[in-house]
Amino acid sequence: AGLEIGQPRALSFERMAKLDPAKKTVTNDLKVVHTPAGRPWVVDVTYSSDAANAEIAALHYLLDPPSGLYEGLVERYGKGSPVASAQGMTSWDVPFCVGATMGVRLRYRMGMSEKQHRVEELWVEPLTAKNATARKR
């Protein structure tokens, strides 16, 4: 979707507007729902604050219908680690991505939609020094 953790609000709206004309106007909302045309996902974008200069703090993708995202994640990052607090969820710490300004934690799970059919969810959050240290233990 052209979005990444740490991306400034104005640039993120510019990127979203390419596939979601409703995003041509920048808002100062803390959370924004991005529904790109022609894509099988919706993205909940969370900003660090409601300030004009806020940056993206988290992304939550909902893929409906499922696209086989899990297989791609395993191929690229390995098996991942189960998340103890969330049954069926897998996590990867990605300390560096090409073009990214910081590492990210990916969390994935297969779930059920409100209409009771399978969907995939992917959360992308910043990988803080605390996360990286906890992961090494």
CSV table of C-alpha atoms in Angstrom, one decimal:
chain,number,residue,atom,x,y,z
A,1,ALA,CA,0.0,0.0,0.0
A,2,GLY,CA,3.1,2.2,0.0
A,3,LEU,CA,2.8,2.8,3.8
A,4,GLU,CA,5.5,2.1,6.4
A,5,ILE,CA,6.1,2.6,10.1
A,6,GLY,CA,7.6,6.1,10.8
A,7,GLN,CA,6.2,7.6,7.6
A,8,PRO,CA,5.0,11.2,8.0
A,9,ARG,CA,1.3,11.8,7.9
A,10,ALA,CA,1.4,14.0,4.8
A,11,LEU,CA,3.4,11.5,2.8
A,12,SER,CA,1.2,8.6,3.9
A,13,PHE,CA,-1.9,10.4,2.7
A,14,GLU,CA,-0.2,11.1,-0.6
A,15,ARG,CA,0.5,7.4,-0.9
A,16,MET,CA,-3.0,6.3,0.1
A,17,ALA,CA,-4.6,8.8,-2.3
A,18,LYS,CA,-3.1,6.9,-5.3
A,19,LEU,CA,-5.6,4.0,-4.7
A,20,ASP,CA,-8.1,5.6,-2.4
A,21,PRO,CA,-9.3,9.0,-3.7
A,22,ALA,CA,-11.0,9.7,-0.3
A,23,LYS,CA,-7.5,10.2,1.1
A,24,LYS,CA,-6.6,13.3,-1.0
A,25,THR,CA,-7.5,15.4,2.0
A,26,VAL,CA,-5.1,15.0,5.0
A,27,THR,CA,-6.8,14.6,8.3
A,28,ASN,CA,-5.4,14.7,11.8
A,29,ASP,CA,-7.3,11.6,13.0
A,30,LEU,CA,-5.4,9.2,15.2
A,31,LYS,CA,-6.7,6.3,13.2
A,32,VAL,CA,-7.5,6.1,9.5
A,33,VAL,CA,-9.1,3.3,7.5
A,34,HIS,CA,-7.4,2.9,4.0
A,35,THR,CA,-9.4,0.9,1.4
A,36,PRO,CA,-7.3,0.8,-1.7
A,37,ALA,CA,-9.2,0.2,-4.9
A,38,GLY,CA,-8.5,-3.1,-6.6
A,39,ARG,CA,-6.7,-4.6,-3.6
A,40,PRO,CA,-8.1,-7.4,-1.4
A,41,TRP,CA,-7.2,-5.7,1.8
A,42,VAL,CA,-8.2,-2.9,4.2
A,43,VAL,CA,-5.5,-1.2,6.3
A,44,ASP,CA,-6.1,0.4,9.7
A,45,VAL,CA,-3.4,3.1,9.9
A,46,THR,CA,-2.5,4.4,13.4
A,47,TYR,CA,-0.6,7.6,13.9
A,48,SER,CA,1.6,8.5,16.8
A,49,SER,CA,-0.7,11.4,17.7
A,50,ASP,CA,-3.4,13.6,16.2
A,51,ALA,CA,-0.8,16.3,15.3
A,52,ALA,CA,-0.2,17.3,11.7
A,53,ASN,CA,3.4,16.1,11.9
A,54,ALA,CA,2.6,12.7,13.4
A,55,GLU,CA,4.1,9.6,11.9
A,56,ILE,CA,2.6,6.1,11.3
A,57,ALA,CA,2.9,4.1,14.5
A,58,ALA,CA,1.2,0.9,13.4
A,59,LEU,CA,-0.5,-0.8,10.5
A,60,HIS,CA,-3.2,-3.5,10.6
A,61,TYR,CA,-4.0,-5.3,7.4
A,62,LEU,CA,-7.2,-7.3,6.9
A,63,LEU,CA,-7.0,-9.5,3.8
A,64,ASP,CA,-10.4,-10.7,2.6
A,65,PRO,CA,-10.3,-13.2,0.9
A,66,PRO,CA,-7.1,-14.8,2.2
A,67,SER,CA,-4.2,-14.5,-0.2
A,68,GLY,CA,-1.7,-17.0,1.2
A,69,LEU,CA,0.3,-14.3,3.0
A,70,TYR,CA,1.5,-16.7,5.7
A,71,GLU,CA,3.4,-18.9,3.2
A,72,GLY,CA,5.2,-15.8,1.9
A,73,LEU,CA,6.1,-14.7,5.4
A,74,VAL,CA,7.5,-18.1,6.2
A,75,GLU,CA,9.5,-18.2,3.0
A,76,ARG,CA,11.0,-14.8,3.6
A,77,TYR,CA,11.5,-14.7,7.4
A,78,GLY,CA,11.4,-18.3,8.6
A,79,LYS,CA,8.9,-20.2,10.8
A,80,GLY,CA,8.3,-17.3,13.2
A,81,SER,CA,7.4,-17.6,16.9
A,82,PRO,CA,4.0,-18.4,18.4
A,83,VAL,CA,2.4,-15.5,20.4
A,84,ALA,CA,1.6,-16.9,23.8
A,85,SER,CA,-1.2,-14.4,24.5
A,86,ALA,CA,-3.0,-15.0,21.2
A,87,GLN,CA,-3.8,-18.5,20.0
A,88,GLY,CA,-3.0,-19.1,16.4
A,89,MET,CA,-0.9,-16.0,16.0
A,90,THR,CA,2.7,-16.0,14.8
A,91,SER,CA,5.3,-13.2,15.2
A,92,TRP,CA,8.5,-12.2,13.4
A,93,ASP,CA,11.0,-9.5,14.4
A,94,VAL,CA,12.5,-8.0,11.3
A,95,PRO,CA,15.3,-5.7,12.4
A,96,PHE,CA,16.0,-4.3,9.0
A,97,CYS,CA,14.0,-4.0,5.8
A,98,VAL,CA,15.3,-2.5,2.5
A,99,GLY,CA,14.2,1.1,2.3
A,100,ALA,CA,12.7,1.1,5.8
A,101,THR,CA,13.8,3.5,8.5
A,102,MET,CA,13.4,1.1,11.4
A,103,GLY,CA,12.8,-2.6,12.2
A,104,VAL,CA,9.3,-3.9,12.5
A,105,ARG,CA,7.5,-6.7,14.4
A,106,LEU,CA,5.1,-8.6,12.2
A,107,ARG,CA,2.2,-10.5,13.8
A,108,TYR,CA,0.0,-12.7,11.6
A,109,ARG,CA,-3.1,-14.9,12.1
A,110,MET,CA,-5.9,-16.5,10.1
A,111,GLY,CA,-9.2,-15.5,11.5
A,112,MET,CA,-12.9,-15.3,10.7
A,113,SER,CA,-14.8,-12.3,9.3
A,114,GLU,CA,-18.1,-11.0,10.6
A,115,LYS,CA,-19.7,-13.1,7.8
A,116,GLN,CA,-18.0,-16.2,9.2
A,117,HIS,CA,-15.5,-16.8,6.4
A,118,ARG,CA,-11.7,-17.0,6.6
A,119,VAL,CA,-9.6,-13.8,6.5
A,120,GLU,CA,-6.0,-13.1,7.2
A,121,GLU,CA,-4.7,-10.4,9.5
A,122,LEU,CA,-1.3,-8.8,9.6
A,123,TRP,CA,-0.1,-6.2,12.2
A,124,VAL,CA,3.1,-4.2,11.5
A,125,GLU,CA,4.5,-2.3,14.5
A,126,PRO,CA,7.8,-0.7,15.2
A,127,LEU,CA,10.5,-2.9,16.6
A,128,THR,CA,11.8,-1.1,19.6
A,129,ALA,CA,15.0,-1.8,21.4
A,130,LYS,CA,12.9,-3.3,24.3
A,131,ASN,CA,11.2,-5.7,21.8
A,132,ALA,CA,14.6,-6.7,20.3
A,133,THR,CA,16.1,-7.3,23.8
A,134,ALA,CA,13.1,-9.4,25.0
A,135,ARG,CA,13.2,-11.5,21.8
A,136,LYS,CA,16.9,-12.4,22.3
A,137,ARG,CA,16.3,-13.9,25.8
